[in-house]
mmCIF file of C-alpha atoms and ligand atoms in Angstrom:
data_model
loop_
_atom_site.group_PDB
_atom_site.id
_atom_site.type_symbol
_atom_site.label_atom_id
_atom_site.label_comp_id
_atom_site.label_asym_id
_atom_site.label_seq_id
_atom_site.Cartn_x
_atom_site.Cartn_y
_atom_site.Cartn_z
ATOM 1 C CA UNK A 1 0.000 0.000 0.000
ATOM 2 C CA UNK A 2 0.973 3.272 -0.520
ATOM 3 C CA UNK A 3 0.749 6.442 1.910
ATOM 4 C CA UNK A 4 -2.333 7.474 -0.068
ATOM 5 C CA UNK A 5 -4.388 4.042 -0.049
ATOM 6 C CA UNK A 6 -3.289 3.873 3.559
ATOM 7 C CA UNK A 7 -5.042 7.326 4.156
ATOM 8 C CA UNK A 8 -7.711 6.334 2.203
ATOM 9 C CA UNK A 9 -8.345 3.056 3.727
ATOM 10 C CA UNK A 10 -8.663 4.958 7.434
ATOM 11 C CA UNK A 11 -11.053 7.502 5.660
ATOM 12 C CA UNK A 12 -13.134 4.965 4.761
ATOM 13 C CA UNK A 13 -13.058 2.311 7.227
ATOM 14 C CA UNK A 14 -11.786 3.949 10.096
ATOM 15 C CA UNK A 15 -9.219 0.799 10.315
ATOM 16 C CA UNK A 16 -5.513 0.136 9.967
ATOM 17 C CA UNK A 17 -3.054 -2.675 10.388
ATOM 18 C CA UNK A 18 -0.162 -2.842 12.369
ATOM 19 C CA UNK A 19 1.917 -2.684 9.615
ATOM 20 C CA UNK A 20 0.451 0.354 7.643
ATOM 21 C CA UNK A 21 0.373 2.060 10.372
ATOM 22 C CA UNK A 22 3.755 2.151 11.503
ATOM 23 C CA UNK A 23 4.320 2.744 7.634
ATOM 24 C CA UNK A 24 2.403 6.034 7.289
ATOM 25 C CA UNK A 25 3.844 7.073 10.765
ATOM 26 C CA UNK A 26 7.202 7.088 9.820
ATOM 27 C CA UNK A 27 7.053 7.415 6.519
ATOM 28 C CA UNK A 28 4.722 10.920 5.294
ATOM 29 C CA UNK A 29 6.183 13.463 2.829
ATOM 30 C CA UNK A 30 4.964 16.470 2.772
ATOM 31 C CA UNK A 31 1.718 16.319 0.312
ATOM 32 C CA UNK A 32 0.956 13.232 2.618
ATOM 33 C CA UNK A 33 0.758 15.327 5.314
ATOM 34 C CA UNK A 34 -1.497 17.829 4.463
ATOM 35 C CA UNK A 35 -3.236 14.665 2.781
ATOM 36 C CA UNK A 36 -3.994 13.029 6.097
ATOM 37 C CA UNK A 37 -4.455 16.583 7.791
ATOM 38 C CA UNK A 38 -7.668 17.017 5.518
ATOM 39 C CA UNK A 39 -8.595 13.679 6.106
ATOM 40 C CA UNK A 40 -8.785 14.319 9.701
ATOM 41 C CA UNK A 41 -10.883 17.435 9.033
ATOM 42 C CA UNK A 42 -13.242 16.054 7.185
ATOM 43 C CA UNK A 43 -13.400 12.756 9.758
ATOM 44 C CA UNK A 44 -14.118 15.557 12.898
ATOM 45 C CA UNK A 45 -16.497 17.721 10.279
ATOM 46 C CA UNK A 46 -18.835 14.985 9.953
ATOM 47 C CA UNK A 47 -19.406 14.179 13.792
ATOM 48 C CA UNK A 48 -18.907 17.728 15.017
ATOM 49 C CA UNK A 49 -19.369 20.345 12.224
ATOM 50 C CA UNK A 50 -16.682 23.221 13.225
ATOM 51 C CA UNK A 51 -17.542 23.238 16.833
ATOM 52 C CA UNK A 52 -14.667 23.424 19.489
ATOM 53 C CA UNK A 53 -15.397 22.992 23.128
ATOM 54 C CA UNK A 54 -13.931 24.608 25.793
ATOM 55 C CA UNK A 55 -13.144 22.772 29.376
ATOM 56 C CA UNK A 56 -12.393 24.962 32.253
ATOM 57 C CA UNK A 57 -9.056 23.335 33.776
ATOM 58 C CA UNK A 58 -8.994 24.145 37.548
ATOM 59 C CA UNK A 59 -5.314 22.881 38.850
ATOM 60 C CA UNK A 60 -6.389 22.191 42.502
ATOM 61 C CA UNK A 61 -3.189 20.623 44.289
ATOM 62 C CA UNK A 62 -0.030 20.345 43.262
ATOM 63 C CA UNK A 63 0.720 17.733 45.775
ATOM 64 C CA UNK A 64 1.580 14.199 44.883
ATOM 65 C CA UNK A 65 2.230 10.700 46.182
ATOM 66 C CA UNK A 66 3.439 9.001 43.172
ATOM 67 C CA UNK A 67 7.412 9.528 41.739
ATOM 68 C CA UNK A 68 6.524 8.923 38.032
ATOM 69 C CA UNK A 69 9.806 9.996 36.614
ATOM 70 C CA UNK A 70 8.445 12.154 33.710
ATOM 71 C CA UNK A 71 6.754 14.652 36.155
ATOM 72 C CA UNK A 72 7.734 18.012 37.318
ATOM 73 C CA UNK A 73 5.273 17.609 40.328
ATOM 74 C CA UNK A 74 6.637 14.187 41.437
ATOM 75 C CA UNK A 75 7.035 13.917 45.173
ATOM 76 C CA UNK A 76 10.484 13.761 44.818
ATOM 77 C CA UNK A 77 10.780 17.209 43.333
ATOM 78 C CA UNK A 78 12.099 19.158 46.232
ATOM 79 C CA UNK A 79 12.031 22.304 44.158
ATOM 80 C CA UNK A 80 8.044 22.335 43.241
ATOM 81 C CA UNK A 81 6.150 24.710 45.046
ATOM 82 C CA UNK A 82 3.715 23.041 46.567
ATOM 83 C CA UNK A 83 0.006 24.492 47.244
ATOM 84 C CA UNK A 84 -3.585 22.979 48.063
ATOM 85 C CA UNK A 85 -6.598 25.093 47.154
ATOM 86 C CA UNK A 86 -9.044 24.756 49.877
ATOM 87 C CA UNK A 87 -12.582 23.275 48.934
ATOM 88 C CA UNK A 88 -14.106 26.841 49.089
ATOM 89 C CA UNK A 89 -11.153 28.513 46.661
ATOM 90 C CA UNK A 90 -12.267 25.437 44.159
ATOM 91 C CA UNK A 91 -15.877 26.194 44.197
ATOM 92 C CA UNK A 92 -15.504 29.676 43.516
ATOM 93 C CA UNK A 93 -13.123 28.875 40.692
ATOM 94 C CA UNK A 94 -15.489 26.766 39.273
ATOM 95 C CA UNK A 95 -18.502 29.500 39.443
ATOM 96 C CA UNK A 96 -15.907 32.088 37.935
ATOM 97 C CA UNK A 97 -15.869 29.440 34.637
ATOM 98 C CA UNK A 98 -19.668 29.343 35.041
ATOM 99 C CA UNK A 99 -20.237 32.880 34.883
ATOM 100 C CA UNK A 100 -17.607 32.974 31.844
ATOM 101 C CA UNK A 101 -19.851 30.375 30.163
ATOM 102 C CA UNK A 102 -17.732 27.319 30.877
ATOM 103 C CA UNK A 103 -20.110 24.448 31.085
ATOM 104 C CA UNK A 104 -17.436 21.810 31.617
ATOM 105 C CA UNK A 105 -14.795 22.219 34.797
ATOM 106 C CA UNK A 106 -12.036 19.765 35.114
ATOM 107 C CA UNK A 107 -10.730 19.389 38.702
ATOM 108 C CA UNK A 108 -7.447 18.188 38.426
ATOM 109 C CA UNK A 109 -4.456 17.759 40.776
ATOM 110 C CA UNK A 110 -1.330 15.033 41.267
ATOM 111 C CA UNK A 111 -2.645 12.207 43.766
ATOM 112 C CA UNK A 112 -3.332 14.115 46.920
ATOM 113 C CA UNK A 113 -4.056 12.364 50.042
ATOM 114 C CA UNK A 114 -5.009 15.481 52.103
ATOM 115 C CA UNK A 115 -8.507 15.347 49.543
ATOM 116 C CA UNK A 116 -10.094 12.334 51.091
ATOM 117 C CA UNK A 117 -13.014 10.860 49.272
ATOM 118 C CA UNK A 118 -15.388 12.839 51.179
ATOM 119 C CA UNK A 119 -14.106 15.878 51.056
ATOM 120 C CA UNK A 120 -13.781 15.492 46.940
ATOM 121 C CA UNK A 121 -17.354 14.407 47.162
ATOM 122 C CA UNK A 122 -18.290 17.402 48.880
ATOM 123 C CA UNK A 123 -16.265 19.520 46.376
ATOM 124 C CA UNK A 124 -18.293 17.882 43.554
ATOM 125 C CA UNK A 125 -21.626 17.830 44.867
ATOM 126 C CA UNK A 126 -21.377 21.776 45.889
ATOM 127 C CA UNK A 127 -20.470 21.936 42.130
ATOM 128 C CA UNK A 128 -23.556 19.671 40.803
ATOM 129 C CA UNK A 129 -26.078 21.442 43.056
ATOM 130 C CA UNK A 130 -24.683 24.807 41.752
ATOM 131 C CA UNK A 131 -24.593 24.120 38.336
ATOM 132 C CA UNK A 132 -26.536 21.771 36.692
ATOM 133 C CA UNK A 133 -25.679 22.072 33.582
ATOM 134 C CA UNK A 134 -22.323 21.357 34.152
ATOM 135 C CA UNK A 135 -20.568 18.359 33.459
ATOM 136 C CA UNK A 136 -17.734 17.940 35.723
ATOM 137 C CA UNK A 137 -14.384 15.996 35.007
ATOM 138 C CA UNK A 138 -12.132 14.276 37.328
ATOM 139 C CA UNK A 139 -8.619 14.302 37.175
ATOM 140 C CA UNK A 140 -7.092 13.292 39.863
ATOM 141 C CA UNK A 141 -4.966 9.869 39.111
ATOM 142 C CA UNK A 142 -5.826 6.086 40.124
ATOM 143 C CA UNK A 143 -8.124 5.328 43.020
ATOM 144 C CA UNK A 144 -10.563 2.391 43.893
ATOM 145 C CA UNK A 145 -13.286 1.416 42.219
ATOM 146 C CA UNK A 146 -15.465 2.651 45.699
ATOM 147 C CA UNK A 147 -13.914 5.584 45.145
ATOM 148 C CA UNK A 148 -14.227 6.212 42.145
ATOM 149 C CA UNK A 149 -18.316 5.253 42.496
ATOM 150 C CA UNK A 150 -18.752 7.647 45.056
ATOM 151 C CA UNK A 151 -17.168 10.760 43.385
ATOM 152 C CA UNK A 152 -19.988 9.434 40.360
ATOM 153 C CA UNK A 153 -22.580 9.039 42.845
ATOM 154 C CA UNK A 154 -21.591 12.790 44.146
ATOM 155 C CA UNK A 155 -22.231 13.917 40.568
ATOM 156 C CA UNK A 156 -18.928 13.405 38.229
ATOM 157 C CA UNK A 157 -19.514 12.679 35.190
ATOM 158 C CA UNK A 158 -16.401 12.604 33.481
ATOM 159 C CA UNK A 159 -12.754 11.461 34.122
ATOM 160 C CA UNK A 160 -8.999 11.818 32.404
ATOM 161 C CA UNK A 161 -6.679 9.266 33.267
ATOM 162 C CA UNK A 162 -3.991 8.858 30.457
ATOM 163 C CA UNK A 163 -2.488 5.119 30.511
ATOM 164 C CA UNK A 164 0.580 6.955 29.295
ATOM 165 C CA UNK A 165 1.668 3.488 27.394
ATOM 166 C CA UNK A 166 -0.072 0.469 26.730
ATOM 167 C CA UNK A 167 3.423 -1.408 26.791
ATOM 168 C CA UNK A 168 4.195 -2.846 29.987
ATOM 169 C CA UNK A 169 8.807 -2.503 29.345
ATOM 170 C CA UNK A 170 7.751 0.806 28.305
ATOM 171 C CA UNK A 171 5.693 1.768 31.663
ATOM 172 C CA UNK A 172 8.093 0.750 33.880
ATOM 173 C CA UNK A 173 10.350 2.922 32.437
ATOM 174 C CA UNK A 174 8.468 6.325 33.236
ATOM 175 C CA UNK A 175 7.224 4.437 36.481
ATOM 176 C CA UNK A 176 9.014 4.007 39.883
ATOM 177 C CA UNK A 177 8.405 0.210 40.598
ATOM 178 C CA UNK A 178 5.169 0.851 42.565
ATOM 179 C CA UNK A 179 3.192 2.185 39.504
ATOM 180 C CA UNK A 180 1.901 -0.655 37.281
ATOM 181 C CA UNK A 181 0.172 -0.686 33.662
ATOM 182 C CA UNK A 182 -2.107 -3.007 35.077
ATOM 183 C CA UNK A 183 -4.015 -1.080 37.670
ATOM 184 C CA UNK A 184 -4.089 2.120 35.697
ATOM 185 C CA UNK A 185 -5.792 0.323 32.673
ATOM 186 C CA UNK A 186 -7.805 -1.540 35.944
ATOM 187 C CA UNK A 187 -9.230 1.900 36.496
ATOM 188 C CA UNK A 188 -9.654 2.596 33.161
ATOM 189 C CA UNK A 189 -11.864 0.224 32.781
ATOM 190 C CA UNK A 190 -13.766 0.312 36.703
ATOM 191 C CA UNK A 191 -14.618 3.842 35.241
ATOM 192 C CA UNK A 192 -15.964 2.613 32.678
ATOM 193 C CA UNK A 193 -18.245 0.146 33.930
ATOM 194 C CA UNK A 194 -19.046 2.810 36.538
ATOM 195 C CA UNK A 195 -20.914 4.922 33.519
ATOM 196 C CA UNK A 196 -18.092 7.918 33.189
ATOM 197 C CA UNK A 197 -17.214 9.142 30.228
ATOM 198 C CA UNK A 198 -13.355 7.875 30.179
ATOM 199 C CA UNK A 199 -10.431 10.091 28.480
ATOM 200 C CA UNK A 200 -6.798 8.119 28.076
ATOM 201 C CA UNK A 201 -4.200 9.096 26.517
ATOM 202 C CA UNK A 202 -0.098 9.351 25.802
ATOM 203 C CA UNK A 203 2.737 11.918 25.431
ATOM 204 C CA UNK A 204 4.442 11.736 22.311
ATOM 205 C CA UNK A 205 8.130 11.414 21.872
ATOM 206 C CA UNK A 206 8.353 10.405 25.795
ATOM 207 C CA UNK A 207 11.524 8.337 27.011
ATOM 208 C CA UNK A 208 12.279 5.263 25.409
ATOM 209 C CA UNK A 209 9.267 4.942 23.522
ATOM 210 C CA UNK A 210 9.197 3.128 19.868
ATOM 211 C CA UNK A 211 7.044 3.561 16.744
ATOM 212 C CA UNK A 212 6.419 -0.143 17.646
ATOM 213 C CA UNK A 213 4.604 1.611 21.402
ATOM 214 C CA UNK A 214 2.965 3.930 19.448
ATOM 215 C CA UNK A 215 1.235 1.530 16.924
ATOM 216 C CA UNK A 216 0.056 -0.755 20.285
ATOM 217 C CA UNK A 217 -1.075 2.560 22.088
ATOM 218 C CA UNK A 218 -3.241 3.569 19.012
ATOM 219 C CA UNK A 219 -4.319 0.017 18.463
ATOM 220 C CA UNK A 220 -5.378 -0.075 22.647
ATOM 221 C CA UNK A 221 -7.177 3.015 21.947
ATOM 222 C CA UNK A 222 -9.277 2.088 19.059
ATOM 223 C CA UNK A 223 -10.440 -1.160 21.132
ATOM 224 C CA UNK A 224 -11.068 0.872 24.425
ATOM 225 C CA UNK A 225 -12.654 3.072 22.336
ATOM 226 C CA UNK A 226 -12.637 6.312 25.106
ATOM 227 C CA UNK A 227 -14.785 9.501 24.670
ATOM 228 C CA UNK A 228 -11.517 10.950 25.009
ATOM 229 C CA UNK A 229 -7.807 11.238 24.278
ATOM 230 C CA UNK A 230 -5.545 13.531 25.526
ATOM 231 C CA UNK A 231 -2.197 13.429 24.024
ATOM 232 C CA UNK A 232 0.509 16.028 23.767
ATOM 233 C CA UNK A 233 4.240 16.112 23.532
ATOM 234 C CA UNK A 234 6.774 15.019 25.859
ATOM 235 C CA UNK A 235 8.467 17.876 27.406
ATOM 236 C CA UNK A 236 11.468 17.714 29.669
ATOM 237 C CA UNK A 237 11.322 18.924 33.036
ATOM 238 C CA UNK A 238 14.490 20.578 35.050
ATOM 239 C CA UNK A 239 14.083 19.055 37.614
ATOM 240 C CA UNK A 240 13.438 15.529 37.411
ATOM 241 C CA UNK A 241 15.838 12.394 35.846
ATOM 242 C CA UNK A 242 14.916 12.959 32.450
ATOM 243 C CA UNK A 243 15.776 16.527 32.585
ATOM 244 C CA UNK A 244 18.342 15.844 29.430
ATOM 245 C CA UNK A 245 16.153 13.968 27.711
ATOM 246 C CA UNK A 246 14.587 14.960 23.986
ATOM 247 C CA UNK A 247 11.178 16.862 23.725
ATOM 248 C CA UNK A 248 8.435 14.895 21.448
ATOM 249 C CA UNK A 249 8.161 17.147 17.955
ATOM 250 C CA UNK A 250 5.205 19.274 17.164
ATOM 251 C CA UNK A 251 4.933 16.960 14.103
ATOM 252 C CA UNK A 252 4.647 13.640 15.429
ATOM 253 C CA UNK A 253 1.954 15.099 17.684
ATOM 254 C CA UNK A 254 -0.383 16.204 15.286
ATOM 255 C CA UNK A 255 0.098 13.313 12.877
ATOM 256 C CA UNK A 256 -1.037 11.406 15.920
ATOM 257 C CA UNK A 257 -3.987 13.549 16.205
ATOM 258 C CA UNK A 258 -5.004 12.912 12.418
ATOM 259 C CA UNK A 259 -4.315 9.130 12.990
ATOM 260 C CA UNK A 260 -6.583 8.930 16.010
ATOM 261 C CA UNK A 261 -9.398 11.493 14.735
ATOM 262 C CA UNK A 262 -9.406 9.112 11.965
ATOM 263 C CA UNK A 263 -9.354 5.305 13.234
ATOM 264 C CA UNK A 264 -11.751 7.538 15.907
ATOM 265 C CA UNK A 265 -14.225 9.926 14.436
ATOM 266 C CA UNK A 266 -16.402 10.621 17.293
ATOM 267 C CA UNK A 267 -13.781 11.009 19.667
ATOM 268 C CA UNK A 268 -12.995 14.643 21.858
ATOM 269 C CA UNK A 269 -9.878 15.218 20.980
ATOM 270 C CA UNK A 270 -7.912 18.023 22.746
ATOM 271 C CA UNK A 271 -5.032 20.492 21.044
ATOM 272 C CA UNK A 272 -3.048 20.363 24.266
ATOM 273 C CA UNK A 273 -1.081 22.986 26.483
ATOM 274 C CA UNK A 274 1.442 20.736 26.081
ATOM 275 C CA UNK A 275 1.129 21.338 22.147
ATOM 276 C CA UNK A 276 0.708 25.241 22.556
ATOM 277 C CA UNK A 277 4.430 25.440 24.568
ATOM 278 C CA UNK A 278 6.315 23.692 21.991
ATOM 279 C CA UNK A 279 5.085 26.091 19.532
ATOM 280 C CA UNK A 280 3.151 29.541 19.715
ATOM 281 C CA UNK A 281 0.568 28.001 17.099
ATOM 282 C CA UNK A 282 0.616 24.784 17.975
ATOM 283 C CA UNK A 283 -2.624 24.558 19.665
ATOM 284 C CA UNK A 284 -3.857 25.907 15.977
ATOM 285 C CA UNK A 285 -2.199 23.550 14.193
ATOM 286 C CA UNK A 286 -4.090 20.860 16.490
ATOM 287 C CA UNK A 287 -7.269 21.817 15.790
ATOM 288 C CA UNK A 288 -6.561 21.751 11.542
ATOM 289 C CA UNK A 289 -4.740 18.145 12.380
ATOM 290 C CA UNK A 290 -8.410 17.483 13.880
ATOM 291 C CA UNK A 291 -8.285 18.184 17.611
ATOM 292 C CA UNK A 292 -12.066 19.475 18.861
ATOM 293 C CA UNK A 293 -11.089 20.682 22.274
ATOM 294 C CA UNK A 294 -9.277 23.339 24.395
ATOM 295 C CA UNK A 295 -8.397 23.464 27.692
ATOM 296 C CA UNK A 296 -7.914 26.810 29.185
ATOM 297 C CA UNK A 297 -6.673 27.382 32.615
ATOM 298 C CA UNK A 298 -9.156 28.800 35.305
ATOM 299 C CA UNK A 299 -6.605 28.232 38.326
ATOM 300 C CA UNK A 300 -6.349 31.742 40.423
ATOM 301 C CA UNK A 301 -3.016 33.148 38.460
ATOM 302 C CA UNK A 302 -1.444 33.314 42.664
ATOM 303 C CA UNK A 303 -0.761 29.434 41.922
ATOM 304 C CA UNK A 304 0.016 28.825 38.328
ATOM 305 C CA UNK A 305 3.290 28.562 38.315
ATOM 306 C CA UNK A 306 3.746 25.919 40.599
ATOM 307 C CA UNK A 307 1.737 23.456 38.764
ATOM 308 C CA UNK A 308 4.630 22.957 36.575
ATOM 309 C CA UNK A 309 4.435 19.429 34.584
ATOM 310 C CA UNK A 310 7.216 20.525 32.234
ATOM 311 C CA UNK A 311 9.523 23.454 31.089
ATOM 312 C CA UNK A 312 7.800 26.697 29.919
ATOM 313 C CA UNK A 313 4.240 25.944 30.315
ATOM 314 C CA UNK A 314 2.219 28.468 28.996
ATOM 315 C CA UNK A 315 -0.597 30.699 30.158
ATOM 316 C CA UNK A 316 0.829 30.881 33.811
ATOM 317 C CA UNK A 317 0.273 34.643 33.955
ATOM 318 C CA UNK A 318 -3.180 35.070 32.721
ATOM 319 C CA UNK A 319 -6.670 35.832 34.438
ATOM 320 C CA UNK A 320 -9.392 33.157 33.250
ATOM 321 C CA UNK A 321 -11.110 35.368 31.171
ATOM 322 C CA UNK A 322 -8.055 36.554 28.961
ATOM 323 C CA UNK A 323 -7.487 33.056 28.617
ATOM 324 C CA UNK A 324 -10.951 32.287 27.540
ATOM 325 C CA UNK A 325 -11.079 35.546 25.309
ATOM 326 C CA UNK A 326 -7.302 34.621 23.617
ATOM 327 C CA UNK A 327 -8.837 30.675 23.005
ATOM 328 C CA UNK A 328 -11.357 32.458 21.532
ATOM 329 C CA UNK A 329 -9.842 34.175 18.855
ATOM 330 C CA UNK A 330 -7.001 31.642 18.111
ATOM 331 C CA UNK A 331 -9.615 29.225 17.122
ATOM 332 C CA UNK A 332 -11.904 31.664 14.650
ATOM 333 C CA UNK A 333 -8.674 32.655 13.506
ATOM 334 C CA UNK A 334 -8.165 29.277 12.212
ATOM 335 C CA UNK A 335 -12.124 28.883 10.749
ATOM 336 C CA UNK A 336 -13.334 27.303 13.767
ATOM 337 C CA UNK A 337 -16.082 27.922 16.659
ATOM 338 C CA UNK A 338 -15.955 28.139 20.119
ATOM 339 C CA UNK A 339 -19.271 26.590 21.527
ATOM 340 C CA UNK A 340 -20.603 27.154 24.785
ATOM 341 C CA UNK A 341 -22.089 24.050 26.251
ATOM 342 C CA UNK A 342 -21.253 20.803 27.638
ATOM 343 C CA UNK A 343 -19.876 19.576 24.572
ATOM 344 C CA UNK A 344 -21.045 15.989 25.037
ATOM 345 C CA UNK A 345 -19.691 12.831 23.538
ATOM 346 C CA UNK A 346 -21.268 12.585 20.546
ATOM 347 C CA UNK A 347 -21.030 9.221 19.494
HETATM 348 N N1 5AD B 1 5.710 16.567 29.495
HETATM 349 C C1 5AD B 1 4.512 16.452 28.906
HETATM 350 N N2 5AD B 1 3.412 15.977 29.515
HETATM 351 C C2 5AD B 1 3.537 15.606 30.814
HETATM 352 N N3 5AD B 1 2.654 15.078 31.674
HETATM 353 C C3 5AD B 1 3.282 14.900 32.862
HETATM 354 N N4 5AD B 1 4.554 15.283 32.779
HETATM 355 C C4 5AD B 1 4.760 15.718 31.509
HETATM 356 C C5 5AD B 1 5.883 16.219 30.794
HETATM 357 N N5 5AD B 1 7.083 16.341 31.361
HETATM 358 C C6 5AD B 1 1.296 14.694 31.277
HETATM 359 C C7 5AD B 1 1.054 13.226 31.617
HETATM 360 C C8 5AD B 1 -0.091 13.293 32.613
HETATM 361 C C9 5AD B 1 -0.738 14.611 32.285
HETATM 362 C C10 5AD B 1 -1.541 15.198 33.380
HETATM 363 O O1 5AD B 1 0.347 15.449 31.971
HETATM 364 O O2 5AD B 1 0.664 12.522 30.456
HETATM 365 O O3 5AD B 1 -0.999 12.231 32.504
HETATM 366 FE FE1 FES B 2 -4.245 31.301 28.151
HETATM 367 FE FE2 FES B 2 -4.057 32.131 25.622
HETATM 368 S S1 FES B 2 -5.116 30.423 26.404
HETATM 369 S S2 FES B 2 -3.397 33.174 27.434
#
């Protein structure tokens, strides 16, 4: 096959070997590119039309238990400032996004003991009884399947959890050996069964991966078959062991994104933060590859910089609404809308 049948085989059957596609991966000239870029635009035009959601991304502790060597807010970074936002401070955050027409809110933070089931169900429930029409996303790591019930039961309705890698070598090679591949993709699928929508997801160009991890994480993916994916690229932080290690390229990342919009049509795809520091238009470029979502930040500014994953993360000075307004306008630049509203799985 050549690049071209291979695109046109995913266009039209939303399928691809092993083989093909570690092919087309590696393989894409430059009219290829644009080739399966269109694809990809046509494959999210179909489900979605030229509608972009916005989540409101509230950053709510960047405390953590876990080590995973990647992170710039692994416990073992003595140079992270650390902060907690009180269950109060993340309420009002999360009517701020209301009132600036957010109508998703993702609670995230590392794995924080000090939030205690109830006191995250009391966090979401003050946020269900305030705003209905909310959905509300969870990201805050691996946790039981009781847990993980209760925060639904509380009224979550979504949750991010990216695997990171399918491949077990490879996991244990971002993980300290306490961290296994088999409970995360446990709670992938508890969450599942529990009735959340699921997001999973990779960084591209991390450590030691292959093309040969890359074709079994998009092969996982199209069998889980998540609402979501969140990928974005690798990006070295200062502070942690693989501080000298190479960022993952703006171009693998958003052939990734046109790979996965296409074995995955209906699937909410975001142009990362990660994306947008690598490159000033990069979150642009993600939504023509066919991303569908943006995440600005709605942490207070006072705490930004501390939830540092990597180098250079951007947006760490700005209020909420300059964020929203600046999304905005980056993605009608590009031909795109900004909706307001839940922006629901639509498959
Ligand atoms: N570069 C890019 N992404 C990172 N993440 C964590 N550390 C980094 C890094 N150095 C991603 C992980 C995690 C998500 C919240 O952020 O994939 O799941
Ligand atoms: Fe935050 Fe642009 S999205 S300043």
């Amino acid at each position: 096959m050549t690049n071209a049948q291979r695109i046109l085989e995913l266009k039209m059957n939303h399928a691809l070997g092993a083989d093909d596609l570690k092919a087309l991966y590696t393989t894409l000239n430059a009219e290829e590119e644009q080739m399966l870029f269109d694809a990809a635009c046509e494959a999210r035009r179909a489900v979605y039309g030229t509608d972009v959601y916005l989540r409101g991304l509230i950053e709510f502790s960047s405390w953590c238990k876990n080590n995973c060597t990647y992170c710039g807010i692994r416990r073992g970074n003595r140079n992270c400032g650390r902060y907690r936002l009180d269950p109060d401070e993340i309420v009002e955050c999360a009517d701020k996004g209301h009132a600036l027409g957010f109508r998703t809110i993702v609670l995230q933070s590392g794995e924080d003991p000090w939030y205690t089931d109830d006191i995250i169900c009391d966090i979401v429930s003050r946020i269900r009884r305030a705003h209905p029409d909310t959905a509300i996303t969870l990201s805050i790591g691996e946790k039981s399947r009781e847990s993980y019930q209760r925060y639904f039961d509380a009224g979550a309705n979504r949750y991010l959890l990216r695997h990171e890698t399918i491949n077990p070598e490879h996991y244990r090679m971002l993980h300290p050996e306490e961290m296994s591949r088999d409970n995360r993709i446990r709670c992938l699928y508890d969450l599942r069964e529990i009735g959340y929508q699921v997001g999973c997801g990779i960084m591209v160009g991390s450590p030691y991966q292959t093309v040969d991890y890359i074709v079994e994480d998009l092969l996982f993916m199209k069998e889980f078959h998540p609402q979501m994916i969140g990928i974005g690229p690798f990006i070295p932080h200062k502070d942690t062991p693989f501080r000298d290690m190479e960022r993952g390229t703006v171009e693998d990342t958003l052939h990734l994104l046109s790979i996965i919009r296409l074995l995955q049509p209906d699937v909410l795809l975001p142009a990362t933060t990660a994306l947008g520091t690598i490159d000033p238009r990069g979150r642009e470029k993600g939504i023509l590859a066919g991303a569908n979502v943006v995440m600005p930040n709605l942490s207070p500014t006072g705490v930004r910089t501390k939830y540092m994953l990597y180098d250079g993360k951007i947006c760490t000075g700005d209020e909420a609404a300059e964020c929203r307004r600046c999304m905005e306008r980056r993605v009608e630049q590009v031909g795109y809308h900004v909706v307001v509203s839940r922006g629901d799985w639509k498959g």
